[in-house]
XYZ file of C-alpha atoms in Angstrom:
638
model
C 48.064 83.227 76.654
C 48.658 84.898 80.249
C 46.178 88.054 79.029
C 44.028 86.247 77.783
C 43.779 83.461 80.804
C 43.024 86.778 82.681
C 40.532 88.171 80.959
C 38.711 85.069 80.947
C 38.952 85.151 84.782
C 38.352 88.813 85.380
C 34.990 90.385 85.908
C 35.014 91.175 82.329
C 34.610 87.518 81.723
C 33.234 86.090 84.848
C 35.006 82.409 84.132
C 35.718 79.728 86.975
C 38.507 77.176 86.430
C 36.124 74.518 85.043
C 34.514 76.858 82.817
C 38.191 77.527 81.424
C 39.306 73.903 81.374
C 35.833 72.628 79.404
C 36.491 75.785 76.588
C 39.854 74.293 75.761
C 38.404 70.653 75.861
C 36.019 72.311 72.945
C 38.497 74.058 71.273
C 41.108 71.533 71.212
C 38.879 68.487 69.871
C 37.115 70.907 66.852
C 41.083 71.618 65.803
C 42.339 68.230 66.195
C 39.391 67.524 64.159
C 40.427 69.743 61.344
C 43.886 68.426 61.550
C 44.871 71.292 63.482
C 47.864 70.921 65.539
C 47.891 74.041 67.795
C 48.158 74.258 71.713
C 44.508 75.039 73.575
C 46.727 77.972 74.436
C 47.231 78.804 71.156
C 43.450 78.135 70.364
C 42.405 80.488 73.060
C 44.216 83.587 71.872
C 42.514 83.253 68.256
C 39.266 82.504 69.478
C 39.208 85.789 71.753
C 40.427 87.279 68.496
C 37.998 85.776 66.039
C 35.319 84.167 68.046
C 33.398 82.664 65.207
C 35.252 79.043 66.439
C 33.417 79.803 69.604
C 29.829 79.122 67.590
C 30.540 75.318 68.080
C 31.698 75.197 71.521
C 29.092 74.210 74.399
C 27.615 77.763 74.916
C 27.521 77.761 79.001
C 31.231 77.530 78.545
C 32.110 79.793 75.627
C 29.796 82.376 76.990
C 33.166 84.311 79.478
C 35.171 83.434 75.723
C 32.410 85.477 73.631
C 31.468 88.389 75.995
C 35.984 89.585 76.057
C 36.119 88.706 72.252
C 32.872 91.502 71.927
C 34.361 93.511 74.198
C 37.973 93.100 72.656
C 36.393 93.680 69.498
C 34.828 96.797 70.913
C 37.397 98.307 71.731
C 39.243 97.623 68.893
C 37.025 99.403 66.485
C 36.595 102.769 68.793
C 40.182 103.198 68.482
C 40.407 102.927 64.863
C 37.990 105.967 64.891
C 39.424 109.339 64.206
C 40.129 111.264 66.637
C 39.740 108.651 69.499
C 40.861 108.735 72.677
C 41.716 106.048 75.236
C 38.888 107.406 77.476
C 36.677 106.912 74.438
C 37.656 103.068 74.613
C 37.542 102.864 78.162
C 34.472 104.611 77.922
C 32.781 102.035 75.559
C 34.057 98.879 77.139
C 32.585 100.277 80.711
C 29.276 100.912 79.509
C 29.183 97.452 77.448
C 30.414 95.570 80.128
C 27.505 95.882 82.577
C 30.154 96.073 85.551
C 28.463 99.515 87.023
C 25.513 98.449 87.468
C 26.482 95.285 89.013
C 29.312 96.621 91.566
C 27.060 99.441 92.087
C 24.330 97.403 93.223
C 26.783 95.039 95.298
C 28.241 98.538 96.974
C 25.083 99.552 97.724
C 24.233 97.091 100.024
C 26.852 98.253 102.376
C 24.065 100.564 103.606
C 21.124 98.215 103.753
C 22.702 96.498 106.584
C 24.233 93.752 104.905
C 26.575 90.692 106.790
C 28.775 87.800 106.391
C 29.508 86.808 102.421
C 27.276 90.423 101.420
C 29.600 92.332 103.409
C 32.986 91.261 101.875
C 30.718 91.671 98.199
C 30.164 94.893 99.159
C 33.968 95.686 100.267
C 35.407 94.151 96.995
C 32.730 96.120 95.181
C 33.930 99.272 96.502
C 37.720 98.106 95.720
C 36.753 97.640 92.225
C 34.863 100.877 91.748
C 37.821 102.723 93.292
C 39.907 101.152 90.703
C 37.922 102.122 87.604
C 37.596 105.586 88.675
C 41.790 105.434 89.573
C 42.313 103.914 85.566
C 39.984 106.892 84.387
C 41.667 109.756 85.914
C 44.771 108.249 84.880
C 43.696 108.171 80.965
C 42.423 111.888 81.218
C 45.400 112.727 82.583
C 47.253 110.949 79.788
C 45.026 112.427 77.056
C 45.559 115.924 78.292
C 49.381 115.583 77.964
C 49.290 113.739 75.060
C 46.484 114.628 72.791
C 46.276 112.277 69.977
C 48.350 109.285 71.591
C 46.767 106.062 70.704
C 45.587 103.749 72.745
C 48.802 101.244 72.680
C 51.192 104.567 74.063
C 48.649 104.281 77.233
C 49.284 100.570 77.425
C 52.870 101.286 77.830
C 52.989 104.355 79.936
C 50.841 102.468 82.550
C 52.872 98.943 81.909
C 55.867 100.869 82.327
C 55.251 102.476 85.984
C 57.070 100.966 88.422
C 55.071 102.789 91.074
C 51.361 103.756 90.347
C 50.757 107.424 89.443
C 47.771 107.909 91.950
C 46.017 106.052 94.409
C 42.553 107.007 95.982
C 42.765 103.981 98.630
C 40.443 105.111 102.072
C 42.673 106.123 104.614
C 41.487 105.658 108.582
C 40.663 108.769 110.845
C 43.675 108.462 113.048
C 41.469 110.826 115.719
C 43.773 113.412 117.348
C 47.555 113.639 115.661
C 49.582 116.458 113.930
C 48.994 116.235 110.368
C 51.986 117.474 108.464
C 51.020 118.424 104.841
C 51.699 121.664 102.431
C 50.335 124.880 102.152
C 47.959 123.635 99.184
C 46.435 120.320 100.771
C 45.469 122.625 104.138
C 43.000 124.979 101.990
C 39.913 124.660 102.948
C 40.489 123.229 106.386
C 41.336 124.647 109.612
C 43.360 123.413 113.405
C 43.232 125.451 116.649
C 47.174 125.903 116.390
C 49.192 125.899 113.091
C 53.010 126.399 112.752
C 54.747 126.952 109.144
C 58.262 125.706 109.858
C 60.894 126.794 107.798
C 60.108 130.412 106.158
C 63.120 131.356 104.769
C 63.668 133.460 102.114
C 64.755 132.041 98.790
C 62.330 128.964 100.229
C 59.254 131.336 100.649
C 58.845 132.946 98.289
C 60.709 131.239 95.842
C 61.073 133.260 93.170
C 62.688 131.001 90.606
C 60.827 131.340 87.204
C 58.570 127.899 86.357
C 57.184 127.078 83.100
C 57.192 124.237 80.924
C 60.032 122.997 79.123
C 59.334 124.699 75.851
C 57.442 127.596 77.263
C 54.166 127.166 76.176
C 53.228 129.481 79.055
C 55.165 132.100 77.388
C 53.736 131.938 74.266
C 50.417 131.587 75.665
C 50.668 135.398 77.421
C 51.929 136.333 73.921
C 49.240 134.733 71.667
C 46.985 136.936 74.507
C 48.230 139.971 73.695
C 50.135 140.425 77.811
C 53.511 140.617 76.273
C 54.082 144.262 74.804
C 57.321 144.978 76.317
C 60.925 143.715 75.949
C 62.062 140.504 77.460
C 63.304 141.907 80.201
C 60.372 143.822 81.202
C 58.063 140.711 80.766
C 60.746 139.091 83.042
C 60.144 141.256 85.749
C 56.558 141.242 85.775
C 56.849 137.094 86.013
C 58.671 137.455 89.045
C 56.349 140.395 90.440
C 53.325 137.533 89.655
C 55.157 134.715 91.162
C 55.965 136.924 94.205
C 51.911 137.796 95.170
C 51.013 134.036 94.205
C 53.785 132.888 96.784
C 52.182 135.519 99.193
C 48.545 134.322 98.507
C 49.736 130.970 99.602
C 50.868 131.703 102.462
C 47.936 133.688 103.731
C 46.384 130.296 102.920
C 48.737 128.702 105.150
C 48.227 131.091 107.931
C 44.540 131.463 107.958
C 44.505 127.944 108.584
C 44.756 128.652 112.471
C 41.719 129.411 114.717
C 43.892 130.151 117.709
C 47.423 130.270 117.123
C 50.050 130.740 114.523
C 53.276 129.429 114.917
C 56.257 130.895 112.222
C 59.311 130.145 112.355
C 62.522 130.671 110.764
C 66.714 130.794 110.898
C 69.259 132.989 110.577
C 72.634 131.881 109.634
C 75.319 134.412 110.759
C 78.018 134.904 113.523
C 75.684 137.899 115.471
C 71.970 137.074 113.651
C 72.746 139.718 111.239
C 72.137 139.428 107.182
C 75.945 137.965 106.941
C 74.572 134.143 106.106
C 73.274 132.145 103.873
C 70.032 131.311 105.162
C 68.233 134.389 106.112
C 63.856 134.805 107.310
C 61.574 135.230 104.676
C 60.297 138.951 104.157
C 56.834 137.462 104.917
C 57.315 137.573 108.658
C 57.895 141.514 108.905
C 54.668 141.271 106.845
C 52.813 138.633 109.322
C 54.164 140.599 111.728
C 53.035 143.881 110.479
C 49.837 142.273 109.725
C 48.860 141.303 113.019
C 49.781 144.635 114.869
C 47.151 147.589 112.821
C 47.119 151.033 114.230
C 44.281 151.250 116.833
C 41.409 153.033 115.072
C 38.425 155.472 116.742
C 35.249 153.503 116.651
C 33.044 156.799 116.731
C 33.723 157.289 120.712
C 35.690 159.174 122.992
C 37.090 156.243 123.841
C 39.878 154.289 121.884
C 39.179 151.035 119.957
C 40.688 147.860 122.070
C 44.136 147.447 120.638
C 43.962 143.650 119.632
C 46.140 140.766 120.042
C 50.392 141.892 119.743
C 51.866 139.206 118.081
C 54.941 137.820 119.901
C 57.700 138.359 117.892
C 61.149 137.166 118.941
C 64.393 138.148 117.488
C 66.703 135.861 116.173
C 68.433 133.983 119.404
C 71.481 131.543 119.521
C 70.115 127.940 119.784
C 71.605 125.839 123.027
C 73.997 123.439 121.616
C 72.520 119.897 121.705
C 73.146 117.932 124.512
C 75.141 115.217 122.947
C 78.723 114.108 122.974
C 79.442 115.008 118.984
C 78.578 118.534 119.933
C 79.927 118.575 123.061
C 83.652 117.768 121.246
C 83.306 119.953 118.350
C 82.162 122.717 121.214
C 85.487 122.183 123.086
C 87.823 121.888 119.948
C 86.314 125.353 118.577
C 87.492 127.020 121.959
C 90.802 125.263 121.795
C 91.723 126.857 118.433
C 89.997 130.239 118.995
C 92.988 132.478 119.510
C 90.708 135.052 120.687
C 89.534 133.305 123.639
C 91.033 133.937 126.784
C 94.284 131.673 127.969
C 92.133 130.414 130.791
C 89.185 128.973 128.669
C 91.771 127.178 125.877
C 93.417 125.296 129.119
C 90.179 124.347 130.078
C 88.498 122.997 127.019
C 92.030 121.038 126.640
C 91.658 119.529 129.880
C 88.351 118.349 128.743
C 89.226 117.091 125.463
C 92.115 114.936 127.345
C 89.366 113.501 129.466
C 87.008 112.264 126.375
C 89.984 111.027 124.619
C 90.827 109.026 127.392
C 87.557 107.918 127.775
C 87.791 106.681 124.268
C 85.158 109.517 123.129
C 85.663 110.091 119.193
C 86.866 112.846 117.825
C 88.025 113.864 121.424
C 91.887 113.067 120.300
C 93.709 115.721 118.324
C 95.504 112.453 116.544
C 92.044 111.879 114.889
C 91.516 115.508 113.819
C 91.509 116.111 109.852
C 94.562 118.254 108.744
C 96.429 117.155 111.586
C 97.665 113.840 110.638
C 101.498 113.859 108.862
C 101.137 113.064 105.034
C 101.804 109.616 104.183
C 104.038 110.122 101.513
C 106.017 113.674 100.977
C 107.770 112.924 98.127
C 106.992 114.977 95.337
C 104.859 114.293 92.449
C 107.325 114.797 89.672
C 111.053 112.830 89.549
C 113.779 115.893 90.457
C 115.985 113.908 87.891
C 113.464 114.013 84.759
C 111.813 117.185 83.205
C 108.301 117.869 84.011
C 106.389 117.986 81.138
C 104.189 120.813 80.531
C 101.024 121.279 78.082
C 100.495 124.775 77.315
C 96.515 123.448 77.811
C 97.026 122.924 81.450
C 98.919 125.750 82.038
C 96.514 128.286 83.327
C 94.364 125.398 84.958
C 97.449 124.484 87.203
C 97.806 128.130 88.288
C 94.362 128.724 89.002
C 94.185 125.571 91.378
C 96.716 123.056 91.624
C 94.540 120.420 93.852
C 91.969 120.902 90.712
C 94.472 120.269 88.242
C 95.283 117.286 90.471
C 92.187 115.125 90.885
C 91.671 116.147 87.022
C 94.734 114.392 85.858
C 93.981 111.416 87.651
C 90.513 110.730 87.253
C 88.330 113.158 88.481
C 87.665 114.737 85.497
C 83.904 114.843 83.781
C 82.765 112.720 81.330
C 82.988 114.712 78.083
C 79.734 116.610 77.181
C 77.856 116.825 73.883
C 78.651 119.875 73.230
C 82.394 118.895 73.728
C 81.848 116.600 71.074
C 80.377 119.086 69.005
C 83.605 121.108 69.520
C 85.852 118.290 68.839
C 83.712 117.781 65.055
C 84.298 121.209 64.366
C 87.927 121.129 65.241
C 88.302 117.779 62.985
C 86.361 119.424 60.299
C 89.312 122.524 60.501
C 91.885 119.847 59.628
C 90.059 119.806 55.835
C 90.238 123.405 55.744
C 94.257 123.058 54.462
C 93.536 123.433 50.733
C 94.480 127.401 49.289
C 92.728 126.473 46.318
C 89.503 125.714 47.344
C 87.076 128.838 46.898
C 84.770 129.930 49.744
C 81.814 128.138 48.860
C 83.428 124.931 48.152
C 85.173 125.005 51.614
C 81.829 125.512 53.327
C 80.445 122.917 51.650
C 83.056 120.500 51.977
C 83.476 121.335 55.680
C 79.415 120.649 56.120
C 79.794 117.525 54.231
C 82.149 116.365 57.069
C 80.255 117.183 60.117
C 76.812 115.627 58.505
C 78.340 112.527 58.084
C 80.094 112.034 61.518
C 77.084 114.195 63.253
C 74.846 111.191 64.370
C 78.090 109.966 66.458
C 77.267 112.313 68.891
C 75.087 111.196 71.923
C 72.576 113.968 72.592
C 70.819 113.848 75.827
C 67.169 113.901 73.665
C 66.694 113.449 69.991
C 64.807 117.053 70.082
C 68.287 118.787 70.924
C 69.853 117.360 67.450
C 68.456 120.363 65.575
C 69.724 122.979 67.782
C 73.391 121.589 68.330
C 73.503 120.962 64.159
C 72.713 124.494 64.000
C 75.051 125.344 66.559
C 78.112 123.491 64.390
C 76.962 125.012 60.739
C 77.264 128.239 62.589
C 80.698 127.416 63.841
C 81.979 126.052 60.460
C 80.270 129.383 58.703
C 82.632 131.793 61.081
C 85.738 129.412 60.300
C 85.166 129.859 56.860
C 84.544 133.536 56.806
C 87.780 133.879 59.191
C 89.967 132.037 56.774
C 88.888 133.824 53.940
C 89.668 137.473 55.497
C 92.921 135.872 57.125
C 96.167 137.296 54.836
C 98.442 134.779 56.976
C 99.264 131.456 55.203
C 99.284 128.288 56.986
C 102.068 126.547 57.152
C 100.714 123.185 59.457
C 97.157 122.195 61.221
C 96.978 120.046 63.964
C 100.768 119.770 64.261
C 102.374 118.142 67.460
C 105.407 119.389 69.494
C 107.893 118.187 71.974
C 110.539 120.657 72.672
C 112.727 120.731 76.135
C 113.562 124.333 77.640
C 116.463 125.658 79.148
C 115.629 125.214 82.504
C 114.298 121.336 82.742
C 110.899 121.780 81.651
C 109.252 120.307 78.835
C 106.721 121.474 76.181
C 103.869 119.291 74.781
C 100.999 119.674 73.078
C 99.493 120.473 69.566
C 98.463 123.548 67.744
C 95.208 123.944 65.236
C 96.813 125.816 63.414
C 100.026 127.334 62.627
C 100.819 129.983 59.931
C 103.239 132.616 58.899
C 102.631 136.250 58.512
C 103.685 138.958 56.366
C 107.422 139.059 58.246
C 107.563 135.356 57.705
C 106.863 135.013 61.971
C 105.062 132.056 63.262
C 101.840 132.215 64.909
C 100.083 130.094 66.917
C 96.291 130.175 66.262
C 93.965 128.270 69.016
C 90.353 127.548 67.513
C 87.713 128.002 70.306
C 84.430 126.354 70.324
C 83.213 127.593 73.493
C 80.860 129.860 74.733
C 82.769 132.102 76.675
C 85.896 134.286 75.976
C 88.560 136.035 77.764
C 89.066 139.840 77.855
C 91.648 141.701 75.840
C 93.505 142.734 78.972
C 93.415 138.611 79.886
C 94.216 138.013 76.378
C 97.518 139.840 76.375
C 99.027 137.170 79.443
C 97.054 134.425 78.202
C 99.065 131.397 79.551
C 97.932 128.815 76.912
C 99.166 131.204 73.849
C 101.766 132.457 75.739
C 102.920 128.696 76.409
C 102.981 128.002 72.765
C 105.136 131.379 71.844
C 107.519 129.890 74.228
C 107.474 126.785 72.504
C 107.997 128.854 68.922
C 111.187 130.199 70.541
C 112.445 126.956 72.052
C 112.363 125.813 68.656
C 109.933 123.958 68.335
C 109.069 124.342 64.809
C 112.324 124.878 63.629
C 112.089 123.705 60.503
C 109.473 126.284 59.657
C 111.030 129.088 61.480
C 111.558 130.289 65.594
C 110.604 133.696 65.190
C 107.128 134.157 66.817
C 104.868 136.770 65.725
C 102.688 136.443 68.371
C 99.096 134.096 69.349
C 95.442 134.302 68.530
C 91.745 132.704 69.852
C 89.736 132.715 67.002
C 86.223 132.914 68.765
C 83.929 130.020 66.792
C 81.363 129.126 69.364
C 80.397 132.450 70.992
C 77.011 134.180 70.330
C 78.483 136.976 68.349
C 76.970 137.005 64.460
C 81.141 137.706 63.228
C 84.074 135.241 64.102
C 86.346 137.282 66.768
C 89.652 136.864 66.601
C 91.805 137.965 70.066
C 95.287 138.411 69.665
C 98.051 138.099 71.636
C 101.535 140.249 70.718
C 104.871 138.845 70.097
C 106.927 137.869 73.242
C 109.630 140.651 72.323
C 107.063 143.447 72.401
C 105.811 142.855 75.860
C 107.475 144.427 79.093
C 108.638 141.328 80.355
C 109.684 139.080 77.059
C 110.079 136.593 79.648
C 106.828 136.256 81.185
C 105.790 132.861 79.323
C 108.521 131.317 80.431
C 108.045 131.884 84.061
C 104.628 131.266 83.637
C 105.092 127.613 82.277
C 107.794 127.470 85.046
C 105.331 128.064 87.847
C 102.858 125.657 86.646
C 105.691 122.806 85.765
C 106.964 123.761 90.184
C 102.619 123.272 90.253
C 103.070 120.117 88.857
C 105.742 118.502 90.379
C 105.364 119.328 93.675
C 104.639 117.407 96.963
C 101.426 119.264 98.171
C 98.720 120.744 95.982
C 96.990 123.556 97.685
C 93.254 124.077 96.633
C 92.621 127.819 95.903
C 89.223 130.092 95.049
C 88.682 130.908 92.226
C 86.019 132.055 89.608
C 85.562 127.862 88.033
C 85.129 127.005 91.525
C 80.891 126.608 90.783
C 81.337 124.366 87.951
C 84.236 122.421 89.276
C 84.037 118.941 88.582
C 86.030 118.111 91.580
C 84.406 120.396 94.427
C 83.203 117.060 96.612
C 86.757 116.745 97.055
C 88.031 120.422 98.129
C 88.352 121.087 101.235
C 87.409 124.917 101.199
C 84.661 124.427 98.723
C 82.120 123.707 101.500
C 80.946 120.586 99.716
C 83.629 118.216 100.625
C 84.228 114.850 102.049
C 87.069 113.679 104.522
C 88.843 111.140 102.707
């Protein structure tokens, strides 16, 4: 009732409140008359829908009603056509409407001199034209993303901005200001002084690869005959394109300037030199070299006049900024610089005692982070219990113990989809227990599983379900091949330990698999759905597997045997075509037999200690935890 209220009352319809009020005073007396009980709302809706009621209503006030039901209908039946577009309805309705000619004349009268009431016509005219053209570049912009999409997707894409797309609103001559806009809105105009802040390399050019999300760009070139070469080549000759478009647009940027060019750029570093992170852009030895050609003979004995030399300044150490922050972190740099002289320390000390009298923050070394004594010292881990260790988190306590930390307790990631994906596949190895089975009826009992749990899985988009299924029949293909060239037999899956060493440390966890070779030895097989793998010589001190031969020889499976026989990785969600097993000798064999032992040792002291220091390390990029870590250059004070 709302839309339809609306379109009564819009220019489309052209109907005043009375106009409105007298069409449901028709409407409602020919239904009561009928014995119809609807609202006038009701009645409304239906007769812009079918407005053959509308033949026995007064016509000066069904006359808005009849010209949206035509239009309505209009539009209704261009859609249905084949092949229409939304710009095809909007199209028709426009044209039917009569609206362009009348705003047109109304706008038009802005130039004939017109005043008072013709004026503000005039103004909303020009509103309303601006508004039509804004809805038709937004529906040829829709119809060239979305060829096809009927005219009800449009309804919701532009019900569903929160924000509109575009706007083409007039916006005043502000007269003399600095206009700050990109590189592509200056073309085509010009200033008497420019200045591109901010050249940097890595910024411009920026050589990161674009393209669409499925890389119709790609196939484009290909379908076009420009991709003869390998990958790699094609790669290169992306970036050698994307490198002279980002140099084309900055020519554009600089040739905006009549009289001078300002460029300017940083250089992170202790002395200026390449030693940072943020370095100038290559393009300013080009501007540079640009600006200063060889003088040339014009034909004369004399020389050509040498023109303009640009004045280009080498990288200089900025002032610090005159404010008390910097001031403090100026003086508490020179305090803790052991190679300053004895002389300056004292002095910057003296002036620190000042600020912090003076109540300036910061000033006080009380208030300094890492300074403070730790509220609590205790250790993590009760000195009268065992720590208990899973062979898991072994090598992740070693590698950082403050990561291992804020993991534990919170700080881990949520789980991904293709963690998910690994857990299915991991649940689907629990069915794969049965000797008898043949090959094929594994596989296909194993596929069975995953297809029916598969739809559990939150993808981020629908799209990716196809890919990811693909990715788990692949893994379930290698685990089947792998068990059918494996001579070991199996004497548990998924089986959970607890077993208590020697030395107050506790083993936990559970293995995929565990089977008995030829020497009736356990091993310990770990099935790994990731993407990466470790080396053979990482392999052969691999703390997880060694971990769980410790456990073998604790006794923890002591009612199969406590002989180990060694470890493996069984390599299920790597791109290789074959499954890859990586194995790990028996304990015995090595040069230290002990090594697991002091391995789960160190990472039981790891976990039951007072402090946890954060460490470097190759995860360090894809560390869930890095806003906390103090040397990670991303973290917080807490």
């Amino acid at each position: 009732e709302d839309a339809a209220v609306a379109l009564l009352h819009s220019p489309l319809g052209g109907a005043d409140p009375l106009a409105e009020r007298r069409l449901r005073q028709g409407l409602r007396a020919l239904a009561q008359a009928a014995g119809d009980r609807r609202t006038s709302g009701e009645l409304l809706v239906d007769a812009l829908r079918d407005p053959t009621e509308l033949a026995a209503v007064e016509r000066r006030w069904a006359a808005p009603a009849k010209a949206v039901a035509g239009l309505l209908g209009l539009a209704a039946s261009t859609a249905a056509r084949p092949a229409a577009t939304v710009e095809d309805v909007l199209w028709a309705v426009w044209r039917a409407s009569g609206l362009a000619e009348r705003w047109g004349r109304a706008s038009a009268s802005t130039n004939a001199g017109g005043a008072g009431a013709d004026e503000h016509r005039a103004a909303a005219a020009d509103r309303d034209l601006d508004s039509v053209v804004t809805l038709f570049d937004a529906a040829a912009r829709f119809a060239d993303r979305l060829p096809g999409a009927r005219t009800e997707v449009f309804l919701d894409h532009v019900l569903g901005q929160d924000l509109p797309a575009d706007s083409i609103a007039p916006t005043a001559d502000r007269g003399e200001a600095v206009r700050i806009l990109t590189a592509h809105a200056a073309k085509g105009s010009e200033w008497d002084v420019v200045a591109i802040a901010g050249v940097q390399e890595g910024v411009w050019p920026d050589l990161r690869l674009r393209g669409t999300l499925l890389g119709s760009e790609t196939l484009v070139d290909v379908a076009a005959g420009r991709v003869s070469q390998g990958p790699g080549v094609f790669a290169a000759g992306q970036t050698v394109a994307l490198l002279d478009e980002e140099r084309r647009l900055f020519y554009v940027a600089a040739s905006r300037a009549r009289r001078r060019l300002l460029v300017t750029a940083v250089a992170s570093g202790s002395t200026g030199e390449a030693d940072g992170e943020e370095q100038p852009s290559r393009f300013l030895d080009e501007i540079a070299r640009a600006a200063s050609p060889p003088a040339e003979q014009d034909g004369t004995d004399e020389p050509a006049e040498p023109p303009d030399q640009p004045d280009v300044r080498s990288p200089t150490r900025l002032p610090r900024a005159l404010t008390l922050p910097a001031l403090v972190a100026e003086l508490r740099t020179a305090v803790t610089d052991r190679g300053s002289s004895r002389a300056r320390r004292h002095a910057a000390a003296g002036q620190l005692a000042e600020l912090a009298a003076a109540g300036v923050r910061g000033a006080d070394p009380d208030d300094w982070w890492g300074l403070r004594p730790l509220s609590d010292d205790r250790p993590l881990g009760d000195p009268e219990q065992p720590v208990t260790v899973t062979p898991s988190t072994v090598e992740s306590a070693l590698r950082c113990g403050l990561q291992w930390l804020l993991r534990k307790h919170g700080g881990d990631a949520p789980a991904t989809a293709q963690q998910g994906i690994g857990n299915l596949v991991h649940e689907a190895a629990m069915l794969a227990d049965d000797a008898a089975l043949d090959q094929a009826a594994l596989a296909e009992r194993l596929a069975a599983y995953v297809a029916q749990r598969f739809d559990a899985i939150e993808l981020a988009a629908k799209w990716l379900a196809e890919r990811e299924r693909g990715r788990a029949d692949r893994m379930l293909d290698k685990l089947v091949a792998w068990l059918a060239a494996n001579p070991r037999q199996v004497a548990a899956i998924e089986r959970d330990f607890l077993v208590e060493l020697d030395d107050g440390v506790r083993l936990k966890g559970r293995v995929d698999r565990l089977e008995v070779d030829a020497d009736g030895r356990l091993v310990v097989v770990d099935l790994k759905t990731g993407a990466s793998k470790p080396t053979a010589a990482e392999v052969a001190e691999h703390p997880q597997l060694g971990a769980y031969q410790a456990a073998v020889e604790a006794g923890a499976f002591d009612d199969v045997g406590t002989e180990s026989g060694g470890a493996a990785l069984v390599q299920l969600g790597d791109k290789a075509k074959t499954v890859a097993e990586q194995a790990q000798p028996p304990l015995r064999e090595a040069a230290d037999p002990g090594w697991a032992r002091k391995v789960v040792r160190r990472a039981a002291d790891t976990m039951a200690a007072s402090t946890f220091e954060a460490v470097a390390n190759a995860s360090c990029r894809t560390c869930p935890v890095r806003t906390a870590c103090p040397i990670s250059g991303k973290g917080r004070q807490l």
